PDB file of C-alpha atoms in Angstrom:
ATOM      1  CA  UNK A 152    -101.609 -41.064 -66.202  1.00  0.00           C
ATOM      2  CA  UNK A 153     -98.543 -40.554 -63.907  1.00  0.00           C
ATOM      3  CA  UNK A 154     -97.730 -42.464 -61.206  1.00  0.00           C
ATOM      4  CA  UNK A 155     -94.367 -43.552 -59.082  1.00  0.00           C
ATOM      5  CA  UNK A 156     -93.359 -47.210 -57.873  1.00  0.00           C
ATOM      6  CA  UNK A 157     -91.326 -48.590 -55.095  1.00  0.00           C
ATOM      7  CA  UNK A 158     -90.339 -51.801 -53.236  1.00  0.00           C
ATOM      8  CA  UNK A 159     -91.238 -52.078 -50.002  1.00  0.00           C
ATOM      9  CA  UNK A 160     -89.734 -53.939 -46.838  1.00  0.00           C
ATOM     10  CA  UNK A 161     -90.935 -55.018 -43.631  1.00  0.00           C
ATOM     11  CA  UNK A 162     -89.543 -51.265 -42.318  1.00  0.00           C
ATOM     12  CA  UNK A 163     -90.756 -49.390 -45.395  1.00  0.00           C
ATOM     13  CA  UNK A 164     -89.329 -48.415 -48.600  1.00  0.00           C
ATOM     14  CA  UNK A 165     -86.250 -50.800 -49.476  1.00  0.00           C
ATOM     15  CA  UNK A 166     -86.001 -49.375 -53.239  1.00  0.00           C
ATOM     16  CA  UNK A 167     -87.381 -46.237 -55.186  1.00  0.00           C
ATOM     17  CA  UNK A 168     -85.724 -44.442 -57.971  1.00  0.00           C
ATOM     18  CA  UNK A 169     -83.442 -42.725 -56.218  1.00  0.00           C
ATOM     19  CA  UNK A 170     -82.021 -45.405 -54.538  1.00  0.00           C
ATOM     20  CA  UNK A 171     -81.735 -47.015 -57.354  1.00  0.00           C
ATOM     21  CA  UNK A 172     -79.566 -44.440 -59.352  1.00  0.00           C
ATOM     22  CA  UNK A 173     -77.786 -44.370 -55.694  1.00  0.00           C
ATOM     23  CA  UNK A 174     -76.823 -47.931 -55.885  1.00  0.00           C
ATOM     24  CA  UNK A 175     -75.473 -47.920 -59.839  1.00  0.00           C
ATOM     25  CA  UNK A 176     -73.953 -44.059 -58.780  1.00  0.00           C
ATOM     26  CA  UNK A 177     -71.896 -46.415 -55.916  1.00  0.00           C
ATOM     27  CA  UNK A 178     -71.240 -48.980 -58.371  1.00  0.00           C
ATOM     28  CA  UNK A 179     -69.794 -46.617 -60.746  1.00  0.00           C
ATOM     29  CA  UNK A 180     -67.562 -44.233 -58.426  1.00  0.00           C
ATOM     30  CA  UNK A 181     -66.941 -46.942 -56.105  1.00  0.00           C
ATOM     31  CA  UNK A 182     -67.649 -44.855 -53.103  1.00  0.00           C
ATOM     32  CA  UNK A 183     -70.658 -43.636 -51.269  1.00  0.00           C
ATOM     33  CA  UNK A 184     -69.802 -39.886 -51.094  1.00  0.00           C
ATOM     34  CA  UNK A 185     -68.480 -39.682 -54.721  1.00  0.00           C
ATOM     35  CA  UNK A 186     -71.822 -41.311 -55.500  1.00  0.00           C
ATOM     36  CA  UNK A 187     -73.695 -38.843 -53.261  1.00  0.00           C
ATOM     37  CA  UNK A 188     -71.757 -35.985 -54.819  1.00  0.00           C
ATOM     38  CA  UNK A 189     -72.852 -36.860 -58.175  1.00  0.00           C
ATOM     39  CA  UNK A 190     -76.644 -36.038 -56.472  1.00  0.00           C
ATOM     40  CA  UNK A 191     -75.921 -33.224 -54.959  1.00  0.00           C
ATOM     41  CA  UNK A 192     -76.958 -35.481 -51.703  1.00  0.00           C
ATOM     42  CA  UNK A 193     -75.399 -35.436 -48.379  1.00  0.00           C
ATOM     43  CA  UNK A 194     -72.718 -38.274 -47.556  1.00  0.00           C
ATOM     44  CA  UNK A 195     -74.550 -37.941 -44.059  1.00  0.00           C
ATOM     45  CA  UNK A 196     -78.117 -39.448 -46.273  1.00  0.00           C
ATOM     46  CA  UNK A 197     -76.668 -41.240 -48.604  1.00  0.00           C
ATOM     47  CA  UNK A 198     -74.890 -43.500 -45.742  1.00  0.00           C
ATOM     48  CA  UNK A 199     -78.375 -43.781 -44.375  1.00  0.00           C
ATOM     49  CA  UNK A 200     -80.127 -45.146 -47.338  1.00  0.00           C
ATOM     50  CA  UNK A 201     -77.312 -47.337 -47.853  1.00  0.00           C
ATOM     51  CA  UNK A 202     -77.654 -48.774 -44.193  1.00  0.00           C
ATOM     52  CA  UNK A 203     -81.459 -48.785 -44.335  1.00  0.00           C
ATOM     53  CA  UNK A 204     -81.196 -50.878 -47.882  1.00  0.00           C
ATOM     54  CA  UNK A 205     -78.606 -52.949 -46.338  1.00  0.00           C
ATOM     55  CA  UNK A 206     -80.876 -53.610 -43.359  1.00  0.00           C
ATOM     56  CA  UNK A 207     -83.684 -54.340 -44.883  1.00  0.00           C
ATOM     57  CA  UNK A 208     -81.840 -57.109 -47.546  1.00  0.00           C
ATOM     58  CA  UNK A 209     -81.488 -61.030 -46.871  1.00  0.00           C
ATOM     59  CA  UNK A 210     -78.082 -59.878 -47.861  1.00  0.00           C
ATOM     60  CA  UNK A 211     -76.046 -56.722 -47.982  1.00  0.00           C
ATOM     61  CA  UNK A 212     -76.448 -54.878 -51.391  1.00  0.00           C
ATOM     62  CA  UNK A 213     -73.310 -52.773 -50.448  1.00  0.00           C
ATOM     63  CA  UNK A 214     -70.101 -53.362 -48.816  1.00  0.00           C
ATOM     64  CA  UNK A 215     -68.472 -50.745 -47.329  1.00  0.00           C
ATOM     65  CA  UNK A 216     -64.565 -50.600 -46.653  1.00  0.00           C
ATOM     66  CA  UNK A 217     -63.423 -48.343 -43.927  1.00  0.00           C
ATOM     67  CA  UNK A 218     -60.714 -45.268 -44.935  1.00  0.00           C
ATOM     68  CA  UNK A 219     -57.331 -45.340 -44.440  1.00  0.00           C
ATOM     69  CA  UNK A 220     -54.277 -44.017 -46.776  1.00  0.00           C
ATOM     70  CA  UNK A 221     -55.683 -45.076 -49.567  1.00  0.00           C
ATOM     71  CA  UNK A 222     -59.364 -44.049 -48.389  1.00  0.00           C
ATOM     72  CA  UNK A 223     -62.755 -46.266 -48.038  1.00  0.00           C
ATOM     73  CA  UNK A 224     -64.881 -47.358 -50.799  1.00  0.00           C
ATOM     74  CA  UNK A 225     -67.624 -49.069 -51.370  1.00  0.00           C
ATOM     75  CA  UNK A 226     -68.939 -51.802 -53.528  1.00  0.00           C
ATOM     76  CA  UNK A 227     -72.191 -53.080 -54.731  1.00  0.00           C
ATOM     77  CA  UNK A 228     -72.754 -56.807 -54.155  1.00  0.00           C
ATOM     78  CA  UNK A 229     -74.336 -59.809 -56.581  1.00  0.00           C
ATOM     79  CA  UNK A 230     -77.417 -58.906 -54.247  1.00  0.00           C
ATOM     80  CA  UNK A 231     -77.247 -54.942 -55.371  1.00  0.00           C
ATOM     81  CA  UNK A 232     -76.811 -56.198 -58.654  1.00  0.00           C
ATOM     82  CA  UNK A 233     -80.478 -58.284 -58.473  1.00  0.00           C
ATOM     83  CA  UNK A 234     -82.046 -55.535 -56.815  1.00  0.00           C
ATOM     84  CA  UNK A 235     -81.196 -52.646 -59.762  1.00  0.00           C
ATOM     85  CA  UNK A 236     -82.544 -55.544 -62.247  1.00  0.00           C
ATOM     86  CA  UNK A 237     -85.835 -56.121 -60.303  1.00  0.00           C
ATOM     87  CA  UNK A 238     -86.371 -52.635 -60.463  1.00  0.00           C
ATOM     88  CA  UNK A 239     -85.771 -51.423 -62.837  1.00  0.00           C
ATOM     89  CA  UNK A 240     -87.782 -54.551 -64.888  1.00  0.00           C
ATOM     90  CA  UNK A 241     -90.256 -53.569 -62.318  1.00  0.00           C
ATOM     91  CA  UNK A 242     -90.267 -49.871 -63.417  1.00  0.00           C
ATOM     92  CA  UNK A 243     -90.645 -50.702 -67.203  1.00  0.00           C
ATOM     93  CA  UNK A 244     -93.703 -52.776 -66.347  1.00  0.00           C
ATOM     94  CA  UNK A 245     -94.943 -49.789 -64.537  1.00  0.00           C
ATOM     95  CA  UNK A 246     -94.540 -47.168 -67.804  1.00  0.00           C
ATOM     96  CA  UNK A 247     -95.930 -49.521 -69.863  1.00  0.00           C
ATOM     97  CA  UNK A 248     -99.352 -49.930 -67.657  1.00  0.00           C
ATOM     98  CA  UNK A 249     -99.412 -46.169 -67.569  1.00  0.00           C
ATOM     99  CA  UNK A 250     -98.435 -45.386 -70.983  1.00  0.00           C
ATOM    100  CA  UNK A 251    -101.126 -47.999 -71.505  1.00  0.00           C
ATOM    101  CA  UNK A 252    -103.688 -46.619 -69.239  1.00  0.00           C
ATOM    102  CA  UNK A 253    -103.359 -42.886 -70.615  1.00  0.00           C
ATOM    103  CA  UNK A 254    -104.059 -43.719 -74.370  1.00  0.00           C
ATOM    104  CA  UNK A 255    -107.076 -45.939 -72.871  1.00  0.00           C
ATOM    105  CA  UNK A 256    -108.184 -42.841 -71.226  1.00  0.00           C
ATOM    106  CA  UNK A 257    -107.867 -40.835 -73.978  1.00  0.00           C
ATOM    107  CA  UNK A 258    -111.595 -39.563 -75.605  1.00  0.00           C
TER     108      UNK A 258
END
């Protein structure tokens, strides 16, 4: 069995995989497009997830600074945090069922 999981929002997906490994990529390079680099993603889509995540939270799960001499970063919040936890607890859940499913399936 194979399958993929998400969590959706009231305006679609709020977290997937990708987004997820977007989110620790930010927390690790502190930066969106260093993050996006690491992806070989667009700063252009990565901004948009980011926003679109944002949007769809109770609370921001990035905060963006604006550039200047020193550049812009960006940093995850306590609520980015939560939401890499939930999913990724949510994702283990998931292989398990499957792994789970597959050797019931197995004849």
């Amino acid at each position: 069995m194979r399958g993929r999981i998400w969590i959706e929002g009231p305006d679609g997906t709020f977290l997937g995989y990708g987004r997820v490994v977007l989110l620790e990529r930010i927390r690790d390079y502190g930066s969106i497009s260093a993050a996006a680099r690491s992806m070989q993603m667009s700063y252009r889509h990565a901004w948009k997830l980011v926003e679109f995540m944002n949007g769809q939270s109770q609370m921001p799960v990035v905060e963006k600074s604006t550039g200047g001499i020193g550049g812009g970063g960006a940093v995850l919040t306590p609520a980015g945090e939560r939401a890499i936890a939930c999913f990724w607890s949510a994702y283990k859940e998931f292989k398990a069922f499957l792994a789970q499913g597959s050797a019931e399936l197995e004849l």
